[in-house]
C-alpha cells in the first residue's frame, strides 16, 4: 500500500499574499484532495527581520476566504527554533558544517581577488574562504565573539553520501541533483540562527510531507534539500515544481505590488470564486 498523500503550503509572512500565492496554495490543497490526502499549513517566519505576525494573520484570513481548509494546528516555525538548532548541531557534529566569518564585502573582495569563482545560476558562489581555516583559528574567532554563519562543506558531504542523488519531480520528471549550483550554502544564518533550507527540510520530514507542491522558483533549492535529507537520514518526498503566475508583461508577481494582493482584490469586490476560476484557468 502506498503512503497517504500529505501536502503543505508554506508561505513566509513577509507581506500579503497575491494571486500567485492563491494559485500555489490551491495547487497544494487540490493535490491532497484529489488523492484523498491531508493538507497542512506552515508559516515560515524564521526571518524576524522580514516577517511579522500581522502578515501571518492576514495569510490565514486570505486562505479562509479562498475556501482552503487545512489541518490544525498550523506549524509556526519561529516557535521551533530550538529544533532547527538541534538539527544543525547533528550536521555540525559530523563535520558537515563549518563556521564562516565572511561579510558580503569579504566575499566580493575574495571573488575579485581570485579573478574567477565557481558560478551558480545566480552568479558567483561562495569561494569557500573559511573552509580552509584551521580548527584553532575557528575556535579562537568564535571564542572572541566574532559573528559567523555555518556553511555546508559540500565536498565533504558528497564524499560521505558517495552516490549521485536524484529526485522525482511529477512535473519535470526524474532529476539528477546538482548541489554544486549552490556550493557551500549557508545552513545557519548569522542573523537568525537557522535558514530556510534547514527549517523546511526539518519540518517537511517531521510533518510527514509526501508531496512537496511548490513554485519553480524553489526548483534549484531542491538540489540542496536532497543533500540535507541524505545527511540527516530523512525520507525523500516527491516534488512538484509548478509554474509561477506572471503579469501581462511576463514578470513574476511580487508581494510589493499592492494592487494584486488578495486583500485588495477582495476589498475591491472580487469574489473568491472568480479569483479561483481566474487562477485555475492559467
Ligand atoms: N516559504 C517559502 C516561500 O514563501 C516556500 C517554501 C517551500 O514551499 O518550500 O517562498
Short mmCIF file of N, CA and C in Angstrom, two decimals, residues 7-162:
data_model
loop_
_atom_site.label_atom_id
_atom_site.label_comp_id
_atom_site.label_asym_id
_atom_site.label_seq_id
_atom_site.Cartn_x
_atom_site.Cartn_y
_atom_site.Cartn_z
N UNK A 7 0.35 16.99 1.78
CA UNK A 7 0.99 18.15 1.16
C UNK A 7 0.92 19.33 2.14
N UNK A 8 1.61 20.38 1.75
CA UNK A 8 1.58 21.58 2.61
C UNK A 8 1.72 22.83 1.77
N UNK A 9 1.25 23.95 2.35
CA UNK A 9 1.53 25.26 1.78
C UNK A 9 2.33 25.96 2.86
N UNK A 10 3.45 26.59 2.47
CA UNK A 10 4.37 27.10 3.48
C UNK A 10 4.78 28.56 3.19
N UNK A 11 3.84 29.48 3.30
CA UNK A 11 4.17 30.87 2.98
C UNK A 11 5.04 31.54 4.05
N UNK A 12 5.79 32.53 3.60
CA UNK A 12 6.57 33.37 4.54
C UNK A 12 5.81 34.69 4.70
N UNK A 13 5.51 35.06 5.93
CA UNK A 13 4.72 36.30 6.13
C UNK A 13 5.56 37.57 6.01
N UNK A 14 6.12 37.76 4.83
CA UNK A 14 6.92 38.97 4.59
C UNK A 14 6.07 40.04 3.91
N UNK A 15 4.82 39.71 3.65
CA UNK A 15 3.92 40.67 3.01
C UNK A 15 2.59 39.97 2.83
N UNK A 16 1.71 40.58 2.06
CA UNK A 16 0.40 39.98 1.85
C UNK A 16 0.44 39.00 0.67
N UNK A 17 -0.44 38.03 0.70
CA UNK A 17 -0.50 37.07 -0.40
C UNK A 17 -1.08 37.72 -1.65
N UNK A 18 -0.63 37.26 -2.81
CA UNK A 18 -1.21 37.74 -4.06
C UNK A 18 -1.72 36.54 -4.86
N UNK A 19 -2.18 36.83 -6.06
CA UNK A 19 -2.76 35.78 -6.91
C UNK A 19 -1.85 34.56 -7.08
N UNK A 20 -0.57 34.83 -7.19
CA UNK A 20 0.39 33.73 -7.37
C UNK A 20 0.37 32.79 -6.18
N UNK A 21 0.22 33.37 -4.99
CA UNK A 21 0.14 32.51 -3.79
C UNK A 21 -1.16 31.73 -3.78
N UNK A 22 -2.24 32.40 -4.24
CA UNK A 22 -3.53 31.70 -4.29
C UNK A 22 -3.39 30.48 -5.20
N UNK A 23 -2.74 30.68 -6.33
CA UNK A 23 -2.51 29.58 -7.27
C UNK A 23 -1.71 28.46 -6.59
N UNK A 24 -0.63 28.85 -5.90
CA UNK A 24 0.24 27.85 -5.26
C UNK A 24 -0.51 27.10 -4.16
N UNK A 25 -1.25 27.84 -3.34
CA UNK A 25 -1.97 27.20 -2.23
C UNK A 25 -3.02 26.23 -2.79
N UNK A 26 -3.67 26.64 -3.87
CA UNK A 26 -4.70 25.77 -4.46
C UNK A 26 -4.07 24.53 -5.10
N UNK A 27 -2.91 24.71 -5.70
CA UNK A 27 -2.22 23.55 -6.29
C UNK A 27 -1.96 22.50 -5.21
N UNK A 28 -1.45 22.97 -4.07
CA UNK A 28 -1.08 22.03 -3.00
C UNK A 28 -2.33 21.41 -2.37
N UNK A 29 -3.35 22.25 -2.09
CA UNK A 29 -4.51 21.69 -1.40
C UNK A 29 -5.33 20.81 -2.36
N UNK A 30 -5.42 21.20 -3.62
CA UNK A 30 -6.17 20.36 -4.57
C UNK A 30 -5.49 19.01 -4.80
N UNK A 31 -4.16 19.04 -4.77
CA UNK A 31 -3.43 17.78 -4.95
C UNK A 31 -3.78 16.80 -3.82
N UNK A 32 -3.79 17.33 -2.60
CA UNK A 32 -4.13 16.48 -1.45
C UNK A 32 -5.56 15.97 -1.60
N UNK A 33 -6.46 16.86 -1.96
CA UNK A 33 -7.87 16.49 -2.10
C UNK A 33 -8.03 15.38 -3.14
N UNK A 34 -7.39 15.59 -4.27
CA UNK A 34 -7.52 14.64 -5.37
C UNK A 34 -7.07 13.23 -4.96
N UNK A 35 -6.08 13.19 -4.04
CA UNK A 35 -5.56 11.88 -3.64
C UNK A 35 -6.11 11.42 -2.29
N UNK A 36 -7.15 12.09 -1.84
CA UNK A 36 -7.74 11.71 -0.55
C UNK A 36 -6.74 11.89 0.59
N UNK A 37 -5.84 12.87 0.45
CA UNK A 37 -4.78 13.03 1.44
C UNK A 37 -5.03 14.18 2.41
N UNK A 38 -3.98 14.55 3.11
CA UNK A 38 -4.07 15.61 4.11
C UNK A 38 -3.36 16.86 3.59
N UNK A 39 -3.83 18.01 4.06
CA UNK A 39 -3.21 19.26 3.64
C UNK A 39 -2.86 20.08 4.88
N UNK A 40 -1.60 20.47 4.99
CA UNK A 40 -1.13 21.20 6.16
C UNK A 40 -0.69 22.62 5.77
N UNK A 41 -0.71 23.47 6.76
CA UNK A 41 -0.26 24.85 6.55
C UNK A 41 0.90 25.13 7.51
N UNK A 42 1.92 25.76 6.97
CA UNK A 42 3.09 26.07 7.79
C UNK A 42 3.47 27.52 7.55
N UNK A 43 3.66 28.27 8.60
CA UNK A 43 4.07 29.66 8.46
C UNK A 43 5.59 29.72 8.61
N UNK A 44 6.27 30.11 7.56
CA UNK A 44 7.74 30.11 7.57
C UNK A 44 8.25 31.50 7.94
N UNK A 45 8.26 31.74 9.25
CA UNK A 45 8.56 33.08 9.75
C UNK A 45 9.86 33.14 10.56
N UNK A 46 10.84 32.33 10.15
CA UNK A 46 12.10 32.33 10.90
C UNK A 46 12.87 33.64 10.75
N UNK A 47 12.61 34.33 9.65
CA UNK A 47 13.39 35.55 9.39
C UNK A 47 12.69 36.75 10.05
N UNK A 48 13.06 36.97 11.32
CA UNK A 48 12.37 38.04 12.08
C UNK A 48 12.68 39.43 11.51
N UNK A 49 13.67 39.50 10.62
CA UNK A 49 13.97 40.81 10.04
C UNK A 49 12.97 41.15 8.93
N UNK A 50 12.23 40.16 8.43
CA UNK A 50 11.31 40.41 7.30
C UNK A 50 9.87 39.97 7.54
N UNK A 51 9.65 39.13 8.56
CA UNK A 51 8.30 38.58 8.77
C UNK A 51 7.62 39.25 9.96
N UNK A 52 6.30 39.27 9.97
CA UNK A 52 5.61 39.70 11.18
C UNK A 52 4.28 38.97 11.34
N UNK A 53 3.74 39.05 12.57
CA UNK A 53 2.55 38.25 12.87
C UNK A 53 1.29 38.84 12.22
N UNK A 54 1.31 40.14 11.94
CA UNK A 54 0.15 40.71 11.23
C UNK A 54 0.03 40.08 9.84
N UNK A 55 1.14 39.99 9.16
CA UNK A 55 1.10 39.35 7.84
C UNK A 55 0.65 37.89 7.95
N UNK A 56 1.09 37.23 9.02
CA UNK A 56 0.71 35.82 9.20
C UNK A 56 -0.81 35.72 9.40
N UNK A 57 -1.36 36.60 10.21
CA UNK A 57 -2.82 36.62 10.42
C UNK A 57 -3.56 36.85 9.10
N UNK A 58 -3.02 37.79 8.34
CA UNK A 58 -3.64 38.13 7.06
C UNK A 58 -3.63 36.92 6.10
N UNK A 59 -2.55 36.16 6.17
CA UNK A 59 -2.45 34.96 5.32
C UNK A 59 -3.57 33.98 5.65
N UNK A 60 -3.79 33.76 6.96
CA UNK A 60 -4.85 32.83 7.36
C UNK A 60 -6.20 33.33 6.86
N UNK A 61 -6.41 34.66 7.01
CA UNK A 61 -7.69 35.22 6.57
C UNK A 61 -7.88 35.05 5.05
N UNK A 62 -6.83 35.32 4.31
CA UNK A 62 -6.91 35.20 2.85
C UNK A 62 -7.20 33.77 2.42
N UNK A 63 -6.54 32.83 3.09
CA UNK A 63 -6.74 31.42 2.70
C UNK A 63 -8.14 30.95 3.06
N UNK A 64 -8.64 31.42 4.21
CA UNK A 64 -10.02 31.08 4.59
C UNK A 64 -10.99 31.63 3.55
N UNK A 65 -10.73 32.86 3.14
CA UNK A 65 -11.58 33.50 2.14
C UNK A 65 -11.63 32.67 0.85
N UNK A 66 -10.46 32.10 0.51
CA UNK A 66 -10.39 31.28 -0.71
C UNK A 66 -11.10 29.94 -0.54
N UNK A 67 -11.48 29.65 0.72
CA UNK A 67 -12.17 28.38 0.98
C UNK A 67 -11.20 27.21 1.13
N UNK A 68 -9.94 27.53 1.40
CA UNK A 68 -8.96 26.46 1.58
C UNK A 68 -9.03 25.98 3.03
N UNK A 69 -9.02 24.67 3.21
CA UNK A 69 -9.08 24.12 4.57
C UNK A 69 -7.82 23.36 4.86
N UNK A 70 -7.30 23.56 6.05
CA UNK A 70 -6.06 22.87 6.44
C UNK A 70 -6.28 22.25 7.82
N UNK A 71 -5.37 21.31 8.12
CA UNK A 71 -5.46 20.68 9.44
C UNK A 71 -4.86 21.59 10.48
N UNK A 72 -5.47 21.62 11.64
CA UNK A 72 -4.86 22.35 12.76
C UNK A 72 -3.97 21.36 13.51
N UNK A 73 -2.95 21.79 14.24
CA UNK A 73 -2.51 23.17 14.32
C UNK A 73 -1.65 23.58 13.13
N UNK A 74 -1.63 24.85 12.87
CA UNK A 74 -0.70 25.41 11.88
C UNK A 74 0.69 25.37 12.51
N UNK A 75 1.66 24.96 11.76
CA UNK A 75 3.01 24.98 12.34
C UNK A 75 3.63 26.36 12.12
N UNK A 76 4.05 26.95 13.21
CA UNK A 76 4.64 28.29 13.16
C UNK A 76 6.14 28.11 13.41
N UNK A 77 6.94 28.34 12.40
CA UNK A 77 8.36 27.97 12.54
C UNK A 77 9.09 28.70 13.66
N UNK A 78 8.73 29.96 13.91
CA UNK A 78 9.54 30.65 14.93
C UNK A 78 9.31 30.11 16.35
N UNK A 79 8.35 29.19 16.50
CA UNK A 79 8.16 28.54 17.80
C UNK A 79 9.01 27.29 17.93
N UNK A 80 9.81 27.01 16.91
CA UNK A 80 10.56 25.75 16.92
C UNK A 80 12.04 25.96 16.63
N UNK A 81 12.53 27.16 16.93
CA UNK A 81 13.92 27.47 16.56
C UNK A 81 14.92 26.51 17.21
N UNK A 82 14.56 26.06 18.44
CA UNK A 82 15.48 25.12 19.12
C UNK A 82 15.62 23.80 18.35
N UNK A 83 14.54 23.39 17.66
CA UNK A 83 14.63 22.14 16.87
C UNK A 83 15.59 22.31 15.70
N UNK A 84 15.52 23.50 15.08
CA UNK A 84 16.41 23.71 13.93
C UNK A 84 17.87 23.77 14.40
N UNK A 85 18.04 24.34 15.60
CA UNK A 85 19.39 24.41 16.17
C UNK A 85 19.93 23.00 16.41
N UNK A 86 19.06 22.15 16.95
CA UNK A 86 19.46 20.77 17.23
C UNK A 86 19.84 20.04 15.94
N UNK A 87 19.03 20.26 14.91
CA UNK A 87 19.30 19.58 13.64
C UNK A 87 20.61 20.07 13.05
N UNK A 88 20.84 21.38 13.16
CA UNK A 88 22.12 21.92 12.67
C UNK A 88 23.26 21.30 13.48
N UNK A 89 23.02 21.11 14.78
CA UNK A 89 24.03 20.50 15.65
C UNK A 89 24.44 19.12 15.15
N UNK A 90 23.47 18.35 14.66
CA UNK A 90 23.79 17.00 14.16
C UNK A 90 24.73 17.09 12.96
N UNK A 91 24.42 18.04 12.08
CA UNK A 91 25.27 18.19 10.89
C UNK A 91 26.67 18.65 11.29
N UNK A 92 26.69 19.52 12.29
CA UNK A 92 27.97 20.08 12.73
C UNK A 92 28.83 19.00 13.37
N UNK A 93 28.19 18.21 14.20
CA UNK A 93 28.90 17.12 14.89
C UNK A 93 29.62 16.20 13.92
N UNK A 94 29.00 15.98 12.78
CA UNK A 94 29.61 15.08 11.80
C UNK A 94 30.56 15.81 10.85
N UNK A 95 30.81 17.07 11.15
CA UNK A 95 31.79 17.81 10.35
C UNK A 95 31.27 18.29 9.00
N UNK A 96 29.93 18.34 8.83
CA UNK A 96 29.41 18.77 7.53
C UNK A 96 29.22 20.29 7.44
N UNK A 97 29.39 20.98 8.56
CA UNK A 97 29.25 22.44 8.53
C UNK A 97 30.55 23.07 9.01
N UNK A 98 30.83 24.24 8.49
CA UNK A 98 31.99 24.98 9.02
C UNK A 98 31.60 26.44 9.23
N UNK A 99 32.22 27.06 10.26
CA UNK A 99 31.88 28.46 10.52
C UNK A 99 32.44 29.37 9.43
N UNK A 100 31.63 30.33 9.03
CA UNK A 100 32.07 31.29 8.01
C UNK A 100 31.93 32.68 8.59
N UNK A 101 33.03 33.40 8.64
CA UNK A 101 33.06 34.72 9.27
C UNK A 101 32.96 35.84 8.23
N UNK A 102 32.86 35.47 6.97
CA UNK A 102 32.91 36.46 5.90
C UNK A 102 31.68 37.37 5.89
N UNK A 103 31.92 38.62 5.62
CA UNK A 103 30.80 39.53 5.33
C UNK A 103 30.60 39.49 3.81
N UNK A 104 29.50 40.09 3.36
CA UNK A 104 29.28 40.16 1.91
C UNK A 104 30.46 40.80 1.20
N UNK A 105 30.98 41.85 1.86
CA UNK A 105 32.12 42.58 1.27
C UNK A 105 33.33 41.67 1.14
N UNK A 106 33.60 40.90 2.20
CA UNK A 106 34.75 39.97 2.17
C UNK A 106 34.62 39.02 0.99
N UNK A 107 33.40 38.54 0.80
CA UNK A 107 33.18 37.55 -0.26
C UNK A 107 33.42 38.19 -1.63
N UNK A 108 32.86 39.39 -1.77
CA UNK A 108 33.04 40.14 -3.01
C UNK A 108 34.52 40.34 -3.31
N UNK A 109 35.24 40.76 -2.27
CA UNK A 109 36.67 41.05 -2.42
C UNK A 109 37.43 39.78 -2.84
N UNK A 110 37.09 38.68 -2.19
CA UNK A 110 37.78 37.42 -2.47
C UNK A 110 37.50 36.96 -3.91
N UNK A 111 36.27 37.16 -4.34
CA UNK A 111 35.92 36.76 -5.71
C UNK A 111 36.71 37.60 -6.71
N UNK A 112 36.80 38.91 -6.42
CA UNK A 112 37.56 39.79 -7.32
C UNK A 112 39.04 39.43 -7.31
N UNK A 113 39.56 39.14 -6.11
CA UNK A 113 40.99 38.82 -5.99
C UNK A 113 41.33 37.55 -6.76
N UNK A 114 40.47 36.53 -6.60
CA UNK A 114 40.75 35.25 -7.25
C UNK A 114 40.55 35.35 -8.77
N UNK A 115 39.80 36.36 -9.20
CA UNK A 115 39.62 36.56 -10.64
C UNK A 115 38.66 35.55 -11.25
N UNK A 116 38.31 34.54 -10.53
CA UNK A 116 37.35 33.56 -11.02
C UNK A 116 36.74 32.87 -9.81
N UNK A 117 35.53 32.45 -9.97
CA UNK A 117 34.87 31.74 -8.88
C UNK A 117 33.84 30.82 -9.51
N UNK A 118 33.58 29.71 -8.87
CA UNK A 118 32.54 28.84 -9.43
C UNK A 118 31.22 29.60 -9.46
N UNK A 119 30.45 29.36 -10.49
CA UNK A 119 29.19 30.07 -10.65
C UNK A 119 27.99 29.16 -10.44
N UNK A 120 27.00 29.69 -9.78
CA UNK A 120 25.70 29.02 -9.73
C UNK A 120 24.82 29.74 -10.73
N UNK A 121 23.53 29.44 -10.70
CA UNK A 121 22.68 30.08 -11.70
C UNK A 121 22.46 31.56 -11.38
N UNK A 122 22.75 31.93 -10.14
CA UNK A 122 22.53 33.34 -9.80
C UNK A 122 23.83 34.12 -9.59
N UNK A 123 24.89 33.67 -10.23
CA UNK A 123 26.14 34.41 -10.11
C UNK A 123 27.19 33.61 -9.37
N UNK A 124 28.27 34.31 -8.98
CA UNK A 124 29.38 33.59 -8.37
C UNK A 124 28.99 32.97 -7.03
N UNK A 125 29.57 31.82 -6.76
CA UNK A 125 29.28 31.13 -5.49
C UNK A 125 30.31 31.53 -4.43
N UNK A 126 30.00 31.19 -3.21
CA UNK A 126 30.94 31.46 -2.12
C UNK A 126 32.27 30.76 -2.41
N UNK A 127 33.37 31.49 -2.36
CA UNK A 127 34.65 30.86 -2.75
C UNK A 127 35.28 29.97 -1.67
N UNK A 128 34.49 29.57 -0.69
CA UNK A 128 34.92 28.61 0.35
C UNK A 128 36.09 29.10 1.19
N UNK A 129 36.25 30.42 1.26
CA UNK A 129 37.37 31.01 2.01
C UNK A 129 37.52 30.39 3.41
N UNK A 130 36.45 30.35 4.17
CA UNK A 130 36.55 29.93 5.57
C UNK A 130 36.66 28.41 5.73
N UNK A 131 36.46 27.68 4.63
CA UNK A 131 36.61 26.23 4.74
C UNK A 131 38.06 25.87 5.06
N UNK A 132 38.96 26.78 4.72
CA UNK A 132 40.38 26.46 4.89
C UNK A 132 40.94 26.93 6.23
N UNK A 133 40.11 27.48 7.09
CA UNK A 133 40.62 27.92 8.39
C UNK A 133 40.96 26.70 9.25
N UNK A 134 41.99 26.83 10.07
CA UNK A 134 42.33 25.70 10.95
C UNK A 134 41.31 25.65 12.09
N UNK A 135 41.21 24.50 12.71
CA UNK A 135 40.30 24.33 13.85
C UNK A 135 40.64 25.36 14.94
N UNK A 136 41.94 25.57 15.15
CA UNK A 136 42.36 26.52 16.20
C UNK A 136 41.87 27.92 15.87
N UNK A 137 42.01 28.30 14.62
CA UNK A 137 41.56 29.65 14.24
C UNK A 137 40.05 29.78 14.38
N UNK A 138 39.34 28.75 13.94
CA UNK A 138 37.87 28.77 14.09
C UNK A 138 37.51 28.99 15.56
N UNK A 139 38.13 28.18 16.42
CA UNK A 139 37.80 28.25 17.86
C UNK A 139 38.11 29.62 18.42
N UNK A 140 39.27 30.14 18.05
CA UNK A 140 39.69 31.44 18.61
C UNK A 140 38.73 32.54 18.18
N UNK A 141 38.32 32.51 16.94
CA UNK A 141 37.44 33.58 16.44
C UNK A 141 36.04 33.46 17.06
N UNK A 142 35.59 32.22 17.24
CA UNK A 142 34.28 32.03 17.88
C UNK A 142 34.36 32.49 19.34
N UNK A 143 35.45 32.10 20.01
CA UNK A 143 35.63 32.49 21.43
C UNK A 143 35.69 34.01 21.56
N UNK A 144 36.22 34.68 20.54
CA UNK A 144 36.31 36.15 20.58
C UNK A 144 34.96 36.79 20.24
N UNK A 145 33.98 35.97 20.00
CA UNK A 145 32.62 36.50 19.77
C UNK A 145 32.38 37.00 18.36
N UNK A 146 33.22 36.56 17.41
CA UNK A 146 33.04 37.02 16.03
C UNK A 146 31.78 36.38 15.41
N UNK A 147 30.94 37.21 14.83
CA UNK A 147 29.70 36.68 14.25
C UNK A 147 30.02 35.74 13.09
N UNK A 148 29.29 34.64 13.03
CA UNK A 148 29.55 33.71 11.93
C UNK A 148 28.29 32.96 11.54
N UNK A 149 28.28 32.55 10.28
CA UNK A 149 27.24 31.65 9.78
C UNK A 149 27.83 30.25 9.80
N UNK A 150 27.00 29.24 9.54
CA UNK A 150 27.53 27.89 9.33
C UNK A 150 27.20 27.48 7.91
N UNK A 151 28.22 27.09 7.19
CA UNK A 151 28.04 26.69 5.79
C UNK A 151 28.23 25.20 5.63
N UNK A 152 27.56 24.67 4.60
CA UNK A 152 27.71 23.26 4.27
C UNK A 152 29.06 23.04 3.59
N UNK A 153 29.80 22.07 4.08
CA UNK A 153 31.01 21.65 3.38
C UNK A 153 30.55 20.63 2.32
N UNK A 154 30.27 21.15 1.16
CA UNK A 154 29.61 20.33 0.14
C UNK A 154 30.48 19.15 -0.32
N UNK A 155 31.78 19.43 -0.42
CA UNK A 155 32.69 18.37 -0.89
C UNK A 155 32.64 17.19 0.08
N UNK A 156 32.76 17.56 1.35
CA UNK A 156 32.75 16.53 2.38
C UNK A 156 31.41 15.79 2.41
N UNK A 157 30.35 16.57 2.28
CA UNK A 157 29.01 15.97 2.30
C UNK A 157 28.86 14.97 1.16
N UNK A 158 29.29 15.34 -0.04
CA UNK A 158 29.09 14.46 -1.19
C UNK A 158 30.01 13.24 -1.10
N UNK A 159 31.20 13.43 -0.50
CA UNK A 159 32.08 12.26 -0.28
C UNK A 159 31.40 11.27 0.64
N UNK A 160 30.79 11.78 1.67
CA UNK A 160 30.12 10.92 2.64
C UNK A 160 28.93 10.20 1.98
N UNK A 161 28.18 10.95 1.20
CA UNK A 161 26.99 10.36 0.57
C UNK A 161 27.41 9.31 -0.47
N UNK A 162 28.48 9.63 -1.20
CA UNK A 162 29.11 8.63 -2.07
C UNK A 162 28.29 8.18 -3.27
#
